[in-house]
């Protein structure tokens, strides 16, 4: 199946782990450079003290950079999540949001650093904010990106 931004949004919104966490992908841009995601505080995604469960805060931003880069770079690249960390800054209450953004400059940097077939490991910082715009969590992600090596066709 060839993925489109609309298909990705639909799939993520019916993906059982996201349904179970109450995560909702609101938008995936047609150029694969932007994704907006949110999560309401519900009885099933609260922690012991009544705020957003930390695992759900991380899950709401987890795969999106990788998926956006796969869409933006195309089939000539291998893209993997390599490492991540999260800094909790404030208890998450109510609806929280994250805007994941790539730029054309980042894509060009990746293309330039992988042109010879070497891997490149760009680092990204994402923010999860509450309805007032206050920082709830900062997520640090490092991705592994490499241009695929063209394989010679075998005779016969």
Coordinates of C-alpha atoms in Angstrom, one line a residue:
X1 CA 0.0 0.0 0.0
X2 CA 1.3 3.4 -0.9
X3 CA 0.9 5.7 2.1
X4 CA -0.6 9.2 1.8
X5 CA -0.9 11.7 4.6
X6 CA -4.7 11.1 4.8
X7 CA -4.1 7.3 5.1
X8 CA -1.5 7.7 7.7
X9 CA -3.8 10.0 9.8
X10 CA -6.6 7.5 9.5
X11 CA -4.4 4.6 10.5
X12 CA -2.9 6.3 13.5
X13 CA -6.3 7.3 14.7
X14 CA -7.6 3.7 14.7
X15 CA -4.3 2.2 15.9
X16 CA -5.3 0.4 19.1
X17 CA -2.4 1.7 21.3
X18 CA -3.4 5.3 20.3
X19 CA -7.1 4.6 20.9
X20 CA -6.3 3.1 24.3
X21 CA -4.2 6.2 25.3
X22 CA -6.7 8.7 23.9
X23 CA -4.2 10.1 21.4
X24 CA -5.7 11.9 18.3
X25 CA -3.8 12.9 15.2
X26 CA -5.5 16.1 14.1
X27 CA -3.6 16.8 10.9
X28 CA -0.8 15.5 8.6
X29 CA 0.2 18.0 5.9
X30 CA 0.2 17.1 2.3
X31 CA 4.0 17.7 2.0
X32 CA 4.8 15.4 5.0
X33 CA 6.4 18.3 6.9
X34 CA 3.8 18.9 9.7
X35 CA 1.7 16.8 12.1
X36 CA -0.5 18.0 14.9
X37 CA -1.5 15.6 17.7
X38 CA -3.5 16.0 20.9
X39 CA -4.7 14.0 23.9
X40 CA -7.5 14.7 26.3
X41 CA -7.2 13.7 29.9
X42 CA -9.5 10.8 30.5
X43 CA -10.1 8.2 33.2
X44 CA -8.2 5.6 31.3
X45 CA -5.0 7.7 30.6
X46 CA -4.6 9.2 34.1
X47 CA -1.8 8.2 36.4
X48 CA -2.1 7.7 40.2
X49 CA -2.1 11.4 40.9
X50 CA -4.8 12.3 38.3
X51 CA -2.6 13.8 35.6
X52 CA -1.5 12.5 32.2
X53 CA 0.4 9.2 32.3
X54 CA 4.0 9.9 31.2
X55 CA 4.1 6.9 28.8
X56 CA 1.1 8.4 27.0
X57 CA 2.7 11.8 26.8
X58 CA 5.7 10.2 25.1
X59 CA 3.6 7.9 22.9
X60 CA 1.7 10.9 21.5
X61 CA 5.0 12.1 19.7
X62 CA 6.8 8.8 19.4
X63 CA 6.6 7.6 15.8
X64 CA 5.8 10.9 14.0
X65 CA 9.2 12.2 13.1
X66 CA 10.2 8.9 11.6
X67 CA 6.9 8.6 9.7
X68 CA 7.1 12.2 8.4
X69 CA 10.7 11.8 7.3
X70 CA 9.8 8.5 5.5
X71 CA 7.1 10.3 3.6
X72 CA 9.1 13.4 2.9
X73 CA 12.3 11.6 1.8
X74 CA 10.7 8.8 -0.1
X75 CA 11.6 5.2 -0.7
X76 CA 15.3 5.9 -1.3
X77 CA 16.0 6.2 2.4
X78 CA 16.0 4.1 5.5
X79 CA 14.6 5.9 8.6
X80 CA 14.6 4.5 12.1
X81 CA 14.1 6.0 15.6
X82 CA 17.4 5.5 17.3
X83 CA 17.1 7.0 20.8
X84 CA 14.7 9.2 22.8
X85 CA 14.4 10.9 26.1
X86 CA 11.7 12.9 27.8
X87 CA 11.8 15.7 30.4
X88 CA 8.6 16.2 32.3
X89 CA 8.3 19.8 33.2
X90 CA 4.7 20.3 34.5
X91 CA 1.8 17.9 35.3
X92 CA -0.3 17.4 32.2
X93 CA -4.0 18.2 32.8
X94 CA -6.8 18.6 30.4
X95 CA -6.0 18.5 26.7
X96 CA -2.3 18.5 25.7
X97 CA -0.9 19.2 22.2
X98 CA 2.2 18.7 20.1
X99 CA 3.1 20.2 16.8
X100 CA 5.7 18.2 14.9
X101 CA 7.5 20.2 12.3
X102 CA 10.2 19.5 9.7
X103 CA 11.7 22.1 7.4
X104 CA 13.1 22.0 3.9
X105 CA 16.4 23.0 5.4
X106 CA 16.4 19.8 7.6
X107 CA 15.6 17.7 4.6
X108 CA 18.5 19.2 2.6
X109 CA 20.8 18.7 5.6
X110 CA 19.8 15.0 5.7
X111 CA 20.1 14.5 2.0
X112 CA 23.6 16.2 2.0
X113 CA 24.8 14.1 4.9
X114 CA 23.6 10.8 3.4
X115 CA 24.5 11.4 -0.2
X116 CA 27.5 9.1 -0.1
X117 CA 25.6 6.3 1.7
X118 CA 26.8 7.2 5.2
X119 CA 24.2 7.2 8.0
X120 CA 23.2 10.5 9.6
X121 CA 21.7 10.9 13.0
X122 CA 19.7 14.2 13.3
X123 CA 18.4 15.2 16.7
X124 CA 15.0 16.8 17.2
X125 CA 13.4 18.5 20.2
X126 CA 9.6 18.3 20.5
X127 CA 7.3 20.0 23.0
X128 CA 4.1 18.8 24.5
X129 CA 2.1 21.8 25.8
X130 CA -1.2 22.3 27.6
X131 CA -4.2 24.4 26.5
X132 CA -2.5 27.6 28.0
X133 CA 0.6 26.9 25.9
X134 CA 2.7 25.9 29.0
X135 CA 5.4 23.3 28.5
X136 CA 4.3 19.9 29.9
X137 CA 7.1 17.8 28.5
X138 CA 10.1 18.1 26.2
X139 CA 11.0 15.1 24.1
X140 CA 14.4 14.6 22.6
X141 CA 14.6 12.2 19.6
X142 CA 17.6 11.0 17.5
X143 CA 16.8 9.3 14.3
X144 CA 19.0 7.1 12.1
X145 CA 18.7 8.1 8.4
X146 CA 20.7 6.5 5.5
X147 CA 20.3 6.5 1.8
X148 CA 19.6 3.0 0.5
X149 CA 22.3 1.4 -1.6
X150 CA 21.3 0.6 -5.1
X151 CA 21.7 -3.1 -5.7
X152 CA 22.9 -4.5 -9.0
X153 CA 20.4 -6.7 -10.7
X154 CA 21.5 -10.3 -10.8
X155 CA 21.3 -12.0 -14.3
X156 CA 18.8 -14.7 -14.9

